[in-house]
Coordinates of C-alpha atoms in Angstrom, one line a residue:
M1 CA 199.2 37.4 14.0
L2 CA 195.6 39.0 14.2
T3 CA 192.6 36.8 14.6
I4 CA 189.3 37.1 12.6
K5 CA 187.7 38.5 15.7
Q6 CA 190.4 41.2 16.2
I7 CA 190.0 42.1 12.5
I8 CA 186.2 42.4 12.7
L9 CA 186.4 44.4 15.9
G10 CA 189.2 46.7 14.2
F11 CA 186.9 47.3 11.3
F12 CA 183.8 48.2 13.3
S13 CA 186.2 50.4 15.2
L14 CA 187.2 52.2 12.4
I15 CA 183.7 52.7 11.0
G16 CA 182.7 54.0 14.5
M17 CA 185.5 56.5 14.3
A18 CA 184.6 57.5 10.9
I19 CA 180.9 58.2 11.9
L20 CA 182.2 60.2 15.0
V21 CA 184.5 62.2 13.0
L22 CA 181.8 62.9 10.3
F23 CA 179.4 63.9 13.2
L24 CA 182.0 66.1 14.7
I25 CA 182.5 67.8 11.4
T26 CA 179.1 67.7 9.7
G27 CA 176.7 66.9 12.6
W28 CA 176.0 70.5 13.6
Y29 CA 175.5 73.9 12.0
T30 CA 174.5 77.5 13.1
V31 CA 171.8 79.8 11.9
D32 CA 172.2 83.6 12.3
E33 CA 169.4 85.9 12.7
S34 CA 169.5 87.0 8.9
E35 CA 169.5 83.3 7.8
Q36 CA 167.3 80.3 7.4
A37 CA 168.2 76.8 6.8
A38 CA 166.7 73.9 4.8
L39 CA 167.4 70.6 6.1
V40 CA 167.8 68.0 3.5
T41 CA 167.5 64.3 4.0
F42 CA 168.7 62.2 1.0
G43 CA 168.0 65.0 -1.4
E44 CA 164.6 66.1 -0.1
V45 CA 164.0 69.1 2.0
N46 CA 161.9 68.0 5.2
E47 CA 162.4 70.9 7.5
T48 CA 162.9 74.6 7.3
I49 CA 164.8 76.1 10.2
T50 CA 164.2 79.9 10.9
E51 CA 165.2 80.2 14.6
P52 CA 168.8 81.3 15.1
G53 CA 171.3 79.2 17.1
L54 CA 173.3 76.1 17.0
K55 CA 171.5 73.1 15.4
F56 CA 172.3 69.3 15.1
K57 CA 171.6 67.0 12.4
L58 CA 172.7 63.5 11.1
P59 CA 176.1 63.5 9.6
W60 CA 176.7 63.8 5.8
P61 CA 175.7 62.2 3.6
I62 CA 172.4 61.3 5.3
Q63 CA 171.6 65.0 6.0
K64 CA 172.8 68.4 5.1
A65 CA 171.8 71.9 5.8
E66 CA 171.5 74.6 3.2
I67 CA 171.9 78.0 4.6
L68 CA 169.8 80.7 2.7
P69 CA 169.4 84.3 3.6
V70 CA 166.0 85.6 4.9
S71 CA 166.9 89.3 4.2
T72 CA 165.9 91.3 1.1
N73 CA 167.9 90.8 -2.1
T74 CA 168.3 93.0 -4.9
T75 CA 168.7 92.2 -8.7
S76 CA 169.5 95.0 -11.1
V77 CA 168.9 95.4 -14.7
G78 CA 171.1 97.7 -16.9
Y79 CA 173.8 98.3 -14.4
E80 CA 175.7 96.6 -11.6
A81 CA 176.7 98.1 -8.1
S82 CA 179.6 96.6 -6.3
E83 CA 180.0 96.5 -2.6
D84 CA 182.4 99.6 -2.5
G85 CA 179.7 101.6 -4.3
E86 CA 181.2 101.5 -7.8
V87 CA 178.5 101.5 -10.5
T88 CA 178.9 99.7 -13.8
E89 CA 176.7 100.6 -16.7
Y90 CA 175.5 98.0 -19.3
E91 CA 174.1 99.9 -22.1
D92 CA 173.0 96.8 -24.1
E93 CA 170.8 95.6 -21.2
A94 CA 169.5 99.2 -20.6
K95 CA 168.7 100.2 -24.2
M96 CA 165.0 99.7 -24.9
I97 CA 162.5 101.0 -27.5
T98 CA 159.3 102.7 -26.3
G99 CA 155.8 102.2 -27.9
D100 CA 156.2 105.5 -29.9
E101 CA 159.6 104.2 -31.4
N102 CA 162.1 106.2 -29.3
I103 CA 165.1 104.8 -27.6
L104 CA 165.7 105.2 -23.8
F105 CA 168.2 103.7 -21.4
V106 CA 166.3 102.4 -18.5
D107 CA 167.8 100.9 -15.3
L108 CA 165.7 98.8 -13.0
V109 CA 166.2 97.4 -9.4
V110 CA 164.2 94.6 -8.1
Q111 CA 163.8 93.7 -4.4
W112 CA 162.9 90.1 -3.5
R113 CA 163.2 87.5 -0.9
I114 CA 163.3 83.7 -0.7
T115 CA 160.1 82.3 0.8
N116 CA 160.2 78.8 -0.2
P117 CA 163.6 77.2 0.2
E118 CA 162.6 73.9 -1.5
E119 CA 161.6 75.5 -4.6
Y120 CA 164.5 77.9 -4.6
L121 CA 167.0 74.9 -4.3
Y122 CA 165.5 72.2 -6.5
N123 CA 163.0 73.7 -9.0
A124 CA 165.5 75.6 -11.0
H125 CA 169.2 75.3 -11.6
K126 CA 169.9 79.2 -11.2
P127 CA 166.8 80.9 -9.8
D128 CA 168.8 84.2 -9.7
D129 CA 169.3 84.2 -13.4
I130 CA 165.7 83.2 -14.0
L131 CA 164.6 86.2 -11.8
Y132 CA 166.9 88.6 -13.8
Q133 CA 165.6 87.4 -17.2
A134 CA 162.1 87.8 -15.9
S135 CA 162.7 91.2 -14.7
S136 CA 164.3 92.3 -17.9
A137 CA 161.4 90.8 -20.0
S138 CA 158.8 92.5 -17.7
L139 CA 160.6 95.9 -18.1
R140 CA 160.9 95.7 -21.8
G141 CA 157.5 94.6 -22.3
V142 CA 156.0 97.7 -20.3
I143 CA 158.4 100.1 -21.9
G144 CA 157.5 98.8 -25.4
N145 CA 153.9 99.6 -24.6
S146 CA 154.5 103.1 -23.1
E147 CA 155.4 106.5 -24.7
V148 CA 158.5 108.2 -24.1
D149 CA 156.9 111.1 -22.3
D150 CA 155.2 108.8 -19.9
V151 CA 158.3 107.0 -19.0
L152 CA 160.4 110.3 -18.5
T153 CA 157.8 112.4 -16.7
D154 CA 154.7 111.7 -14.6
Q155 CA 153.8 108.0 -15.3
R156 CA 156.8 106.4 -13.8
A157 CA 154.8 105.2 -10.8
E158 CA 152.2 103.6 -13.0
I159 CA 154.9 101.9 -15.1
E160 CA 156.6 100.6 -11.9
E161 CA 153.3 99.1 -10.7
T162 CA 152.7 97.3 -14.1
V163 CA 156.2 96.0 -14.2
L164 CA 155.8 94.6 -10.6
E165 CA 152.4 92.9 -11.7
S166 CA 154.0 91.4 -14.8
L167 CA 157.1 90.1 -12.8
T168 CA 154.9 88.7 -10.0
E169 CA 152.9 86.8 -12.5
L170 CA 156.0 85.2 -14.3
I171 CA 157.6 84.1 -11.0
D172 CA 154.5 82.6 -9.8
R173 CA 154.4 80.6 -12.9
Y174 CA 158.1 79.6 -12.7
K175 CA 157.8 78.5 -9.0
I176 CA 161.5 79.4 -8.1
G177 CA 160.7 80.0 -4.5
V178 CA 161.0 83.7 -4.4
T179 CA 158.7 86.7 -3.8
V180 CA 159.1 90.0 -5.5
L181 CA 158.7 92.8 -3.0
D182 CA 159.1 95.8 -5.1
V183 CA 160.6 97.3 -8.3
K184 CA 162.0 100.8 -8.9
L185 CA 163.2 102.6 -11.9
Q186 CA 166.6 104.2 -11.5
D187 CA 168.1 106.2 -14.3
V188 CA 165.9 106.8 -17.4
E189 CA 167.9 108.7 -20.1
L190 CA 167.6 109.6 -23.7
P191 CA 170.6 108.4 -26.0
T192 CA 172.1 111.9 -26.9
E193 CA 172.7 115.0 -25.4
K194 CA 170.9 117.0 -28.2
V195 CA 167.8 114.8 -27.7
R196 CA 168.1 115.4 -23.9
K197 CA 168.1 119.3 -24.3
A198 CA 165.1 119.1 -26.6
F199 CA 163.1 116.9 -24.2
T200 CA 164.2 119.2 -21.3
A201 CA 162.8 122.1 -23.2
V202 CA 159.5 120.2 -23.7
T203 CA 159.3 119.1 -20.1
D204 CA 159.9 122.7 -18.9
A205 CA 157.2 124.0 -21.1
R206 CA 154.9 121.2 -19.7
E207 CA 155.6 122.2 -16.2
E208 CA 155.0 125.9 -17.1
R209 CA 151.7 124.9 -18.5
L210 CA 150.7 122.9 -15.4
T211 CA 151.7 125.9 -13.2
K212 CA 149.5 128.4 -15.3
I213 CA 146.7 125.8 -15.0
N214 CA 147.1 125.6 -11.2
E215 CA 147.2 129.4 -11.1
A216 CA 144.1 129.8 -13.2
N217 CA 142.3 127.2 -11.0
K218 CA 143.4 129.1 -7.8
Y219 CA 142.2 132.4 -9.2
R220 CA 138.8 130.6 -10.4
N221 CA 138.3 129.2 -7.0
K222 CA 138.9 132.4 -5.3
E223 CA 136.4 134.4 -7.5
K224 CA 133.8 131.5 -7.3
N225 CA 134.2 131.7 -3.4
E226 CA 133.8 135.5 -3.6
V227 CA 130.7 135.2 -5.7
E228 CA 129.2 132.4 -3.5
G229 CA 129.6 134.6 -0.6
E230 CA 128.0 137.6 -2.2
K231 CA 125.2 135.4 -3.4
D232 CA 124.7 134.1 0.2
A233 CA 124.6 137.7 1.4
I234 CA 122.1 138.9 -1.2
I235 CA 119.9 135.9 -0.3
S236 CA 120.1 136.5 3.3
R237 CA 119.2 140.1 2.9
A238 CA 116.3 139.2 0.6
E239 CA 115.0 136.7 3.2
G240 CA 115.2 139.5 5.8
D241 CA 113.2 141.9 3.5
R242 CA 110.7 139.2 2.8
T243 CA 110.2 138.5 6.6
E244 CA 110.0 142.2 7.3
R245 CA 107.4 142.7 4.5
V246 CA 105.4 139.8 5.6
E247 CA 105.3 141.0 9.2
Q248 CA 104.4 144.4 8.1
A249 CA 101.6 143.0 5.9
R250 CA 100.3 141.0 8.8
G251 CA 100.3 144.1 10.9
E252 CA 98.5 146.0 8.3
S253 CA 96.0 143.3 7.9
S254 CA 95.4 143.1 11.8
R255 CA 95.0 146.9 11.8
F256 CA 92.5 146.8 9.0
N257 CA 90.5 144.0 10.7
A258 CA 90.5 146.1 13.9
L259 CA 89.4 149.2 12.1
Y260 CA 86.6 147.3 10.4
E261 CA 85.1 146.0 13.6
E262 CA 85.1 149.6 14.7
Y263 CA 83.4 150.7 11.5
V264 CA 80.9 148.0 12.0
N265 CA 80.0 149.2 15.4
D266 CA 79.7 153.0 14.5
P267 CA 80.4 153.7 10.7
E268 CA 80.1 157.6 11.1
V269 CA 82.6 158.0 13.9
T270 CA 85.0 155.6 12.2
R271 CA 84.6 157.6 9.0
Q272 CA 85.4 160.9 10.7
R273 CA 88.4 159.4 12.4
L274 CA 89.8 158.1 9.3
V275 CA 89.4 161.5 7.7
L276 CA 91.1 163.3 10.5
E277 CA 94.1 160.7 10.4
T278 CA 94.5 161.1 6.7
L279 CA 94.7 164.9 7.2
E280 CA 97.3 164.4 10.0
D281 CA 99.3 162.3 7.5
V282 CA 98.9 164.6 4.6
L283 CA 99.4 167.9 6.5
P284 CA 101.7 166.8 9.5
N285 CA 102.9 170.4 10.5
T286 CA 99.5 172.1 10.2
E287 CA 97.2 173.0 13.1
M288 CA 93.8 171.8 12.4
Y289 CA 90.4 172.8 14.2
I290 CA 87.1 171.2 14.2
I291 CA 84.2 173.8 13.5
D292 CA 80.8 173.2 14.6
S293 CA 78.6 175.3 12.1
Q294 CA 75.3 174.2 13.6
Q295 CA 75.6 176.3 16.8
D296 CA 75.2 180.2 17.1
T297 CA 78.6 180.5 18.6
V298 CA 81.4 178.9 16.5
N299 CA 83.8 176.8 18.6
Y300 CA 87.3 176.0 17.5
L301 CA 88.4 172.7 18.9
P302 CA 92.1 171.9 18.3
I303 CA 92.9 168.4 17.5
R304 CA 96.2 168.5 19.0
P305 CA 96.8 169.6 22.5
L306 CA 98.1 173.1 22.6
N307 CA 100.3 173.4 25.6
Q308 CA 103.8 174.5 26.3
E309 CA 104.7 171.1 28.0
N310 CA 104.5 169.2 24.8
G311 CA 106.8 171.7 23.1
Q312 CA 103.9 172.9 20.8
P313 CA 102.9 176.7 20.5
T314 CA 99.8 178.0 22.4
I315 CA 97.1 179.9 20.7
S316 CA 96.3 183.3 22.2
E317 CA 92.8 184.7 22.8
D318 CA 93.5 187.4 20.2
N319 CA 94.4 184.9 17.5
V320 CA 91.4 182.8 18.4
E321 CA 89.1 186.0 18.3
S322 CA 90.6 187.1 15.0
E323 CA 90.2 183.7 13.5
S324 CA 86.5 183.6 14.9
N325 CA 85.8 187.0 13.3
A326 CA 87.4 185.8 10.1
A327 CA 85.2 182.7 10.3
E328 CA 82.0 184.8 10.9
G329 CA 82.8 187.0 8.1
D330 CA 83.2 184.1 5.7
E331 CA 80.0 182.6 7.0
S332 CA 78.1 186.0 6.3
N333 CA 79.6 186.2 3.0
E334 CA 78.4 182.7 2.2
Q335 CA 74.8 183.7 3.3

């Protein structure tokens, strides 16, 4: 028969074996590189494990480890994609009304990540559902304030940015421990084929208009550049002419000043010189002679040197004599 001491020892032995079994079963856990663990002690998260490897903890029910992904997760609105790539459309989720009262089918994908395990585990019962509802509400709010042309054409980037801002604000208010990284519009379609064709025609016309505008701007820039170049050339030539005329005027001024100084020194000689130079300018190809009528014998003094070396014709004695006789005859007639 067992004694009380044996019964007590056996009881504590069973407890020890139970603790050992619990430790062997629940006293360790592993964290992969794409995972993070929240260590929960009596229902409270007191540590977050991000380093991968084998980890140990107190056995259940004292501590437990909640394994959560650290990779980027996706939530879709309006469709669902399976692992094998099959896509299921949900028209009721995707059907939305624009600000100009048109119907569109809009699909959205949201990329998010768990950044606060404690809030993700205990602040909400189903944080994934809250994120989905917040994404759908943000998308419908933005589409409801936008026109159909903006959603279908060139305003999609602005719409995505607005949806991201609205969704981030909601998630921060709900405090579900996730951070929204990005949102992307997927398929944006009109409800019927007839409407799609009409809108396609409108879109083509708009694109053609933009093409014509771009071509016109290109032609305008080309013509503008040519005109600018011609303007610069005209200005450059005008500046050159101005410089040339200024320098020419300065030269004429210097020449006049030098001539004036000579005139002050001997006015009569300078006056005769000016007369002779003027005659040379007016009659450049005429042989001119200076006649001194105060002497008995009239002398003909050529202004230009008459020699063969300078390539000018010489005056023979007969010509001089004949010209002298002519000059005497004219003088006698005058007397």
